């Protein structure tokens, strides 16, 4: 079975269009620099010589990239720390093969030499030295870029996990007190509440950062079931789903903190039945969710601002996953507080 690349010496994937395009552009630039370096004056610049240089250097570059891609997963484990050096040897090998091929075509290809009249062996050695220097610089740049991207991804993943693990302590305390009161009065409800609570906190420990929307809704329902035991008929919930598909995904614990805010800063402070309405929709490649809850009587500025800690948390996570196109906005209309979020997501199949 092929071995995966050593983390410290990860080989660039040249089949990636971005890397491949960069490689082609570098090859053209190097060919242009060599042609200009061997041109006595700009007026004597030869497009034929330039084309020969581009063809020669591009052949070496693409051949080296192809060999790297097909061999990188087959190095023995003991060789993997030396992947960078082995890839440089591939560049030198391809350069030697291409140079030898040109020399075999002499004198027909004599005009393709960068400096007519140079000794063939000297020309081959010069090509090897230039390939070693330029190839070493490019590979080093690619390895450093790959390492930087790995570190950024690791930091982002750690940050996302830290953000998604925040469930208010008061919810845990209230739930434990509720379960304690139900143990003797209604053991079955107490057992169900324990199971739902365990699922919620198990979710905060998960390493995955995204889940299916169905799974997120299920976690929200676990949370709502526990809060319904505590608040009774004061908590009313309505779900409206439009064009929602099982292929949709969402950052783990995105909706649950919004619902928790709606209860903590809205329903819990009211004595009459209060409705939380969740409207989820997928349309034209964009998933959107709108959650409304009633404002408490004589709502203070402090209570409104209390929403912001959890909402800023969610806003950061959405941007980490979906970029600047992700949106999270809040607002009040009469006696309701509304939280709206949206982000673009393409499904593998149409709805």
Short mmCIF file of C-alpha atoms in Angstrom, two decimals:
data_model
loop_
_atom_site.label_atom_id
_atom_site.label_comp_id
_atom_site.label_asym_id
_atom_site.label_seq_id
_atom_site.Cartn_x
_atom_site.Cartn_y
_atom_site.Cartn_z
CA UNK A 1 0.00 0.00 0.00
CA UNK A 2 1.36 3.46 -0.82
CA UNK A 3 2.73 5.44 2.07
CA UNK A 4 1.51 8.94 2.71
CA UNK A 5 4.06 11.74 2.43
CA UNK A 6 6.05 12.67 5.51
CA UNK A 7 4.40 15.73 7.08
CA UNK A 8 7.63 17.72 7.22
CA UNK A 9 8.52 17.05 3.59
CA UNK A 10 5.15 17.11 1.87
CA UNK A 11 5.46 17.13 -1.92
CA UNK A 12 3.44 19.75 -3.81
CA UNK A 13 0.58 18.22 -5.77
CA UNK A 14 1.40 19.41 -9.27
CA UNK A 15 -1.90 18.04 -10.58
CA UNK A 16 -3.54 20.89 -8.68
CA UNK A 17 -4.39 23.48 -11.41
CA UNK A 18 -3.10 26.33 -9.26
CA UNK A 19 0.30 24.69 -8.73
CA UNK A 20 0.52 23.56 -12.35
CA UNK A 21 -0.23 27.03 -13.69
CA UNK A 22 2.40 28.52 -11.37
CA UNK A 23 4.94 25.96 -12.58
CA UNK A 24 4.24 26.79 -16.24
CA UNK A 25 4.55 30.53 -15.59
CA UNK A 26 7.87 30.06 -13.77
CA UNK A 27 9.20 27.92 -16.64
CA UNK A 28 8.27 30.62 -19.17
CA UNK A 29 9.86 33.34 -17.04
CA UNK A 30 13.09 31.35 -16.65
CA UNK A 31 13.21 30.69 -20.41
CA UNK A 32 12.66 34.38 -21.10
CA UNK A 33 15.44 35.39 -18.68
CA UNK A 34 17.88 32.93 -20.25
CA UNK A 35 17.06 34.10 -23.76
CA UNK A 36 17.49 37.76 -22.79
CA UNK A 37 20.74 36.94 -21.01
CA UNK A 38 22.18 35.47 -24.21
CA UNK A 39 20.92 38.29 -26.45
CA UNK A 40 23.58 41.00 -27.07
CA UNK A 41 20.91 43.63 -27.77
CA UNK A 42 17.14 43.81 -27.53
CA UNK A 43 16.92 44.42 -31.25
CA UNK A 44 18.48 41.01 -31.87
CA UNK A 45 16.02 39.12 -29.66
CA UNK A 46 15.05 35.88 -31.41
CA UNK A 47 11.57 34.51 -30.88
CA UNK A 48 12.79 31.17 -32.28
CA UNK A 49 15.47 30.91 -29.60
CA UNK A 50 12.93 31.94 -26.99
CA UNK A 51 10.47 29.30 -28.19
CA UNK A 52 13.19 26.62 -28.10
CA UNK A 53 14.08 27.63 -24.54
CA UNK A 54 10.42 27.55 -23.44
CA UNK A 55 9.91 24.12 -25.00
CA UNK A 56 13.11 22.77 -23.40
CA UNK A 57 12.51 24.14 -19.89
CA UNK A 58 8.78 23.44 -19.93
CA UNK A 59 9.49 19.83 -20.90
CA UNK A 60 11.86 19.42 -17.96
CA UNK A 61 9.42 21.11 -15.56
CA UNK A 62 6.36 19.09 -16.56
CA UNK A 63 8.32 15.85 -16.74
CA UNK A 64 9.72 16.43 -13.24
CA UNK A 65 6.28 17.32 -11.86
CA UNK A 66 4.77 14.19 -13.40
CA UNK A 67 7.46 11.94 -11.89
CA UNK A 68 7.06 13.60 -8.48
CA UNK A 69 3.32 13.03 -8.51
CA UNK A 70 3.54 9.33 -9.40
CA UNK A 71 6.41 8.52 -7.04
CA UNK A 72 5.69 10.61 -3.93
CA UNK A 73 3.35 8.00 -2.38
CA UNK A 74 5.69 5.07 -2.99
CA UNK A 75 8.84 6.11 -1.15
CA UNK A 76 9.73 3.65 1.63
CA UNK A 77 8.94 4.97 5.09
CA UNK A 78 12.65 5.30 5.86
CA UNK A 79 13.08 7.59 2.82
CA UNK A 80 10.21 9.94 3.55
CA UNK A 81 12.25 12.45 5.63
CA UNK A 82 14.42 12.92 2.52
CA UNK A 83 11.58 13.54 0.07
CA UNK A 84 12.83 17.05 -0.76
CA UNK A 85 16.25 15.77 -1.76
CA UNK A 86 14.74 12.90 -3.76
CA UNK A 87 12.51 15.31 -5.66
CA UNK A 88 15.51 17.48 -6.46
CA UNK A 89 17.22 14.37 -7.86
CA UNK A 90 14.17 13.86 -10.08
CA UNK A 91 14.61 17.39 -11.44
CA UNK A 92 18.30 16.75 -12.13
CA UNK A 93 17.49 13.40 -13.78
CA UNK A 94 14.88 14.97 -16.08
CA UNK A 95 17.31 17.76 -16.92
CA UNK A 96 20.03 15.25 -17.81
CA UNK A 97 17.63 13.23 -19.98
CA UNK A 98 16.34 16.31 -21.81
CA UNK A 99 19.85 17.72 -22.31
CA UNK A 100 21.15 14.38 -23.58
CA UNK A 101 18.22 14.16 -25.96
CA UNK A 102 19.04 17.58 -27.42
CA UNK A 103 22.71 16.62 -27.76
CA UNK A 104 21.76 13.45 -29.61
CA UNK A 105 19.95 15.58 -32.19
CA UNK A 106 23.03 17.71 -32.95
CA UNK A 107 23.86 19.23 -35.31
CA UNK A 108 20.18 19.53 -36.32
CA UNK A 109 19.35 21.08 -32.93
CA UNK A 110 22.52 23.11 -32.58
CA UNK A 111 20.55 26.34 -32.84
CA UNK A 112 18.55 25.34 -29.77
CA UNK A 113 21.63 25.61 -27.56
CA UNK A 114 21.57 28.76 -25.45
CA UNK A 115 25.12 29.67 -26.46
CA UNK A 116 26.22 28.33 -29.86
CA UNK A 117 29.74 26.92 -29.81
CA UNK A 118 29.71 25.82 -26.15
CA UNK A 119 31.10 22.36 -25.50
CA UNK A 120 28.24 19.83 -25.15
CA UNK A 121 29.53 18.46 -21.84
CA UNK A 122 29.90 21.97 -20.42
CA UNK A 123 26.38 22.78 -21.62
CA UNK A 124 25.00 19.67 -19.89
CA UNK A 125 26.84 20.48 -16.65
CA UNK A 126 25.61 24.07 -16.79
CA UNK A 127 22.02 22.86 -17.25
CA UNK A 128 22.39 20.56 -14.23
CA UNK A 129 23.71 23.38 -12.06
CA UNK A 130 20.94 25.76 -13.14
CA UNK A 131 18.28 23.08 -12.65
CA UNK A 132 19.64 22.34 -9.17
CA UNK A 133 19.57 25.99 -8.14
CA UNK A 134 16.22 26.96 -9.68
CA UNK A 135 14.57 23.63 -8.83
CA UNK A 136 15.83 23.84 -5.25
CA UNK A 137 14.41 27.35 -4.84
CA UNK A 138 11.02 26.38 -6.28
CA UNK A 139 10.74 23.20 -4.20
CA UNK A 140 11.81 25.02 -1.06
CA UNK A 141 9.19 27.70 -1.69
CA UNK A 142 6.51 25.04 -2.24
CA UNK A 143 7.46 23.14 0.91
CA UNK A 144 7.39 26.30 3.03
CA UNK A 145 4.02 27.27 1.52
CA UNK A 146 2.60 23.80 2.25
CA UNK A 147 3.91 23.94 5.83
CA UNK A 148 2.38 27.39 6.32
CA UNK A 149 -1.00 26.22 5.00
CA UNK A 150 -0.86 23.16 7.31
CA UNK A 151 -0.12 25.34 10.32
CA UNK A 152 -2.90 27.79 9.41
CA UNK A 153 -5.36 24.92 8.96
CA UNK A 154 -4.34 23.38 12.30
CA UNK A 155 -4.73 26.73 14.08
CA UNK A 156 -8.10 27.31 12.42
CA UNK A 157 -9.32 23.84 13.37
CA UNK A 158 -8.22 24.34 16.98
CA UNK A 159 -9.95 27.71 17.06
CA UNK A 160 -13.18 26.31 15.63
CA UNK A 161 -13.18 23.46 18.16
CA UNK A 162 -12.60 25.93 20.96
CA UNK A 163 -15.45 28.13 19.78
CA UNK A 164 -17.94 25.30 19.28
CA UNK A 165 -17.31 23.87 22.76
CA UNK A 166 -18.90 26.80 24.58
CA UNK A 167 -22.26 25.92 26.11
CA UNK A 168 -23.28 28.17 28.97
CA UNK A 169 -22.61 26.70 32.42
CA UNK A 170 -26.03 27.85 33.61
CA UNK A 171 -27.66 25.42 31.18
CA UNK A 172 -25.68 22.52 32.67
CA UNK A 173 -26.59 23.56 36.23
CA UNK A 174 -30.27 23.99 35.37
CA UNK A 175 -30.33 20.64 33.59
CA UNK A 176 -28.68 18.78 36.46
CA UNK A 177 -31.10 20.31 38.95
CA UNK A 178 -34.01 19.39 36.67
CA UNK A 179 -32.80 15.80 36.34
CA UNK A 180 -32.34 15.54 40.10
CA UNK A 181 -35.94 16.67 40.65
CA UNK A 182 -37.25 14.17 38.07
CA UNK A 183 -35.40 11.10 39.35
CA UNK A 184 -38.12 10.28 41.89
CA UNK A 185 -41.07 12.06 40.30
CA UNK A 186 -40.63 10.72 36.74
CA UNK A 187 -37.64 8.36 36.28
CA UNK A 188 -38.32 7.85 32.55
CA UNK A 189 -38.19 11.57 31.83
CA UNK A 190 -35.05 11.86 33.93
CA UNK A 191 -33.39 9.07 31.94
CA UNK A 192 -34.40 10.69 28.63
CA UNK A 193 -33.04 14.05 29.79
CA UNK A 194 -29.72 12.48 30.76
CA UNK A 195 -29.41 10.86 27.33
CA UNK A 196 -30.22 14.14 25.55
CA UNK A 197 -27.79 16.07 27.74
CA UNK A 198 -25.03 13.54 27.06
CA UNK A 199 -25.59 13.83 23.29
CA UNK A 200 -25.30 17.60 23.51
CA UNK A 201 -22.04 17.58 25.44
CA UNK A 202 -20.65 14.75 23.36
CA UNK A 203 -21.13 17.02 20.36
CA UNK A 204 -18.91 19.69 21.96
CA UNK A 205 -16.07 17.16 22.15
CA UNK A 206 -16.30 16.01 18.55
CA UNK A 207 -13.32 16.71 16.30
CA UNK A 208 -15.47 17.26 13.22
CA UNK A 209 -16.30 20.89 12.48
CA UNK A 210 -19.26 20.30 10.14
CA UNK A 211 -22.31 18.05 10.36
CA UNK A 212 -25.40 17.45 8.29
CA UNK A 213 -28.22 19.90 8.84
CA UNK A 214 -30.41 16.99 9.99
CA UNK A 215 -27.93 16.19 12.73
CA UNK A 216 -27.74 19.82 13.85
CA UNK A 217 -31.54 19.98 14.01
CA UNK A 218 -31.57 16.77 16.07
CA UNK A 219 -29.12 18.31 18.57
CA UNK A 220 -31.31 21.42 18.75
CA UNK A 221 -34.32 19.22 19.46
CA UNK A 222 -32.44 17.49 22.30
CA UNK A 223 -31.73 20.90 23.79
CA UNK A 224 -35.33 22.06 23.35
CA UNK A 225 -36.70 18.88 24.95
CA UNK A 226 -34.63 19.54 28.07
CA UNK A 227 -35.69 23.20 28.23
CA UNK A 228 -39.34 22.23 27.69
CA UNK A 229 -39.17 20.07 30.82
CA UNK A 230 -38.04 23.15 32.73
CA UNK A 231 -40.19 25.86 31.14
CA UNK A 232 -43.28 23.86 30.25
CA UNK A 233 -45.88 25.60 28.10
CA UNK A 234 -44.00 28.89 28.32
CA UNK A 235 -41.70 27.56 25.57
CA UNK A 236 -43.34 27.18 22.16
CA UNK A 237 -41.26 26.22 19.10
CA UNK A 238 -42.16 26.28 15.42
CA UNK A 239 -39.96 24.89 12.63
CA UNK A 240 -40.42 25.97 9.01
CA UNK A 241 -38.25 24.15 6.46
CA UNK A 242 -38.24 25.17 2.79
CA UNK A 243 -36.32 23.20 0.12
CA UNK A 244 -34.12 21.64 2.79
CA UNK A 245 -32.12 18.61 1.66
CA UNK A 246 -30.13 15.99 3.55
CA UNK A 247 -27.01 16.96 1.55
CA UNK A 248 -26.85 20.33 3.33
CA UNK A 249 -24.14 20.75 5.96
CA UNK A 250 -23.59 23.31 8.71
CA UNK A 251 -20.87 24.04 11.29
CA UNK A 252 -21.53 21.94 14.37
CA UNK A 253 -23.52 23.71 17.11
CA UNK A 254 -24.48 26.76 15.04
CA UNK A 255 -28.24 26.83 15.55
CA UNK A 256 -28.22 25.55 19.13
CA UNK A 257 -26.46 28.61 20.66
CA UNK A 258 -28.91 30.91 18.84
CA UNK A 259 -31.84 28.98 20.30
CA UNK A 260 -30.16 29.09 23.70
CA UNK A 261 -29.90 32.87 23.41
CA UNK A 262 -33.55 33.09 22.39
CA UNK A 263 -34.58 31.20 25.51
CA UNK A 264 -32.16 32.85 27.93
CA UNK A 265 -32.82 36.45 26.83
CA UNK A 266 -36.41 36.07 25.68
CA UNK A 267 -38.61 33.19 26.77
CA UNK A 268 -37.16 32.70 30.25
CA UNK A 269 -37.90 36.32 31.23
CA UNK A 270 -41.58 36.10 30.23
CA UNK A 271 -44.39 34.44 32.15
CA UNK A 272 -46.76 33.91 29.21
CA UNK A 273 -46.27 31.34 26.41
CA UNK A 274 -43.57 32.56 24.02
CA UNK A 275 -42.86 31.36 20.51
CA UNK A 276 -39.46 30.74 18.96
CA UNK A 277 -39.79 30.45 15.19
CA UNK A 278 -37.00 28.82 13.16
CA UNK A 279 -37.27 29.35 9.41
CA UNK A 280 -34.66 27.39 7.40
CA UNK A 281 -34.39 27.72 3.64
CA UNK A 282 -32.11 26.69 0.77
CA UNK A 283 -32.45 28.68 -2.43
CA UNK A 284 -30.13 29.41 -5.38
CA UNK A 285 -27.06 27.93 -3.71
CA UNK A 286 -27.50 29.79 -0.42
CA UNK A 287 -28.62 28.34 2.92
CA UNK A 288 -30.34 30.79 5.23
CA UNK A 289 -31.83 30.57 8.70
CA UNK A 290 -33.96 33.09 10.53
CA UNK A 291 -34.67 32.67 14.22
CA UNK A 292 -37.14 34.99 15.98
CA UNK A 293 -37.99 35.20 19.64
CA UNK A 294 -40.05 37.64 21.71
CA UNK A 295 -38.30 40.37 23.63
CA UNK A 296 -38.85 40.36 27.38
CA UNK A 297 -40.98 43.10 28.91
CA UNK A 298 -39.03 46.35 29.30
CA UNK A 299 -35.99 44.73 27.67
CA UNK A 300 -32.85 46.50 28.73
CA UNK A 301 -29.87 47.36 26.55
CA UNK A 302 -27.82 44.93 28.56
CA UNK A 303 -30.06 42.05 27.63
CA UNK A 304 -29.90 42.92 23.93
CA UNK A 305 -26.13 43.14 24.08
CA UNK A 306 -26.04 39.84 25.92
CA UNK A 307 -26.83 38.10 22.66
CA UNK A 308 -23.62 39.32 21.08
CA UNK A 309 -21.01 37.05 22.70
CA UNK A 310 -22.47 33.82 21.33
CA UNK A 311 -23.46 35.47 18.04
CA UNK A 312 -19.94 36.82 17.45
CA UNK A 313 -18.68 33.31 18.15
CA UNK A 314 -20.98 31.90 15.44
CA UNK A 315 -20.12 34.73 13.02
CA UNK A 316 -16.39 33.90 13.31
CA UNK A 317 -17.01 30.20 12.71
CA UNK A 318 -19.17 30.84 9.66
CA UNK A 319 -16.48 33.06 8.14
CA UNK A 320 -13.82 30.47 8.93
CA UNK A 321 -15.81 27.85 6.99
CA UNK A 322 -17.37 29.87 4.18
CA UNK A 323 -15.37 33.09 3.90
CA UNK A 324 -16.63 36.64 3.70
CA UNK A 325 -19.81 35.58 1.91
CA UNK A 326 -21.14 34.19 5.19
CA UNK A 327 -23.49 36.57 6.95
CA UNK A 328 -24.98 36.81 10.44
CA UNK A 329 -27.20 39.78 11.31
CA UNK A 330 -29.49 40.68 14.19
CA UNK A 331 -32.29 43.16 14.61
CA UNK A 332 -35.46 44.01 16.50
CA UNK A 333 -38.91 44.60 15.05
CA UNK A 334 -41.61 45.65 17.45
CA UNK A 335 -41.49 43.03 20.19
CA UNK A 336 -39.31 40.47 18.41
CA UNK A 337 -35.59 39.86 18.23
CA UNK A 338 -34.43 38.28 14.95
CA UNK A 339 -31.18 36.51 14.14
CA UNK A 340 -30.49 35.82 10.46
CA UNK A 341 -27.59 33.82 9.05
CA UNK A 342 -26.72 32.74 5.53
CA UNK A 343 -23.82 31.22 3.63
CA UNK A 344 -23.27 29.82 0.13
CA UNK A 345 -23.10 26.05 -0.21
CA UNK A 346 -23.17 23.94 -3.37
CA UNK A 347 -24.79 20.53 -3.24
CA UNK A 348 -23.56 17.50 -5.15
CA UNK A 349 -27.03 17.14 -6.62
CA UNK A 350 -29.78 19.61 -7.28
CA UNK A 351 -32.82 19.92 -5.06
#
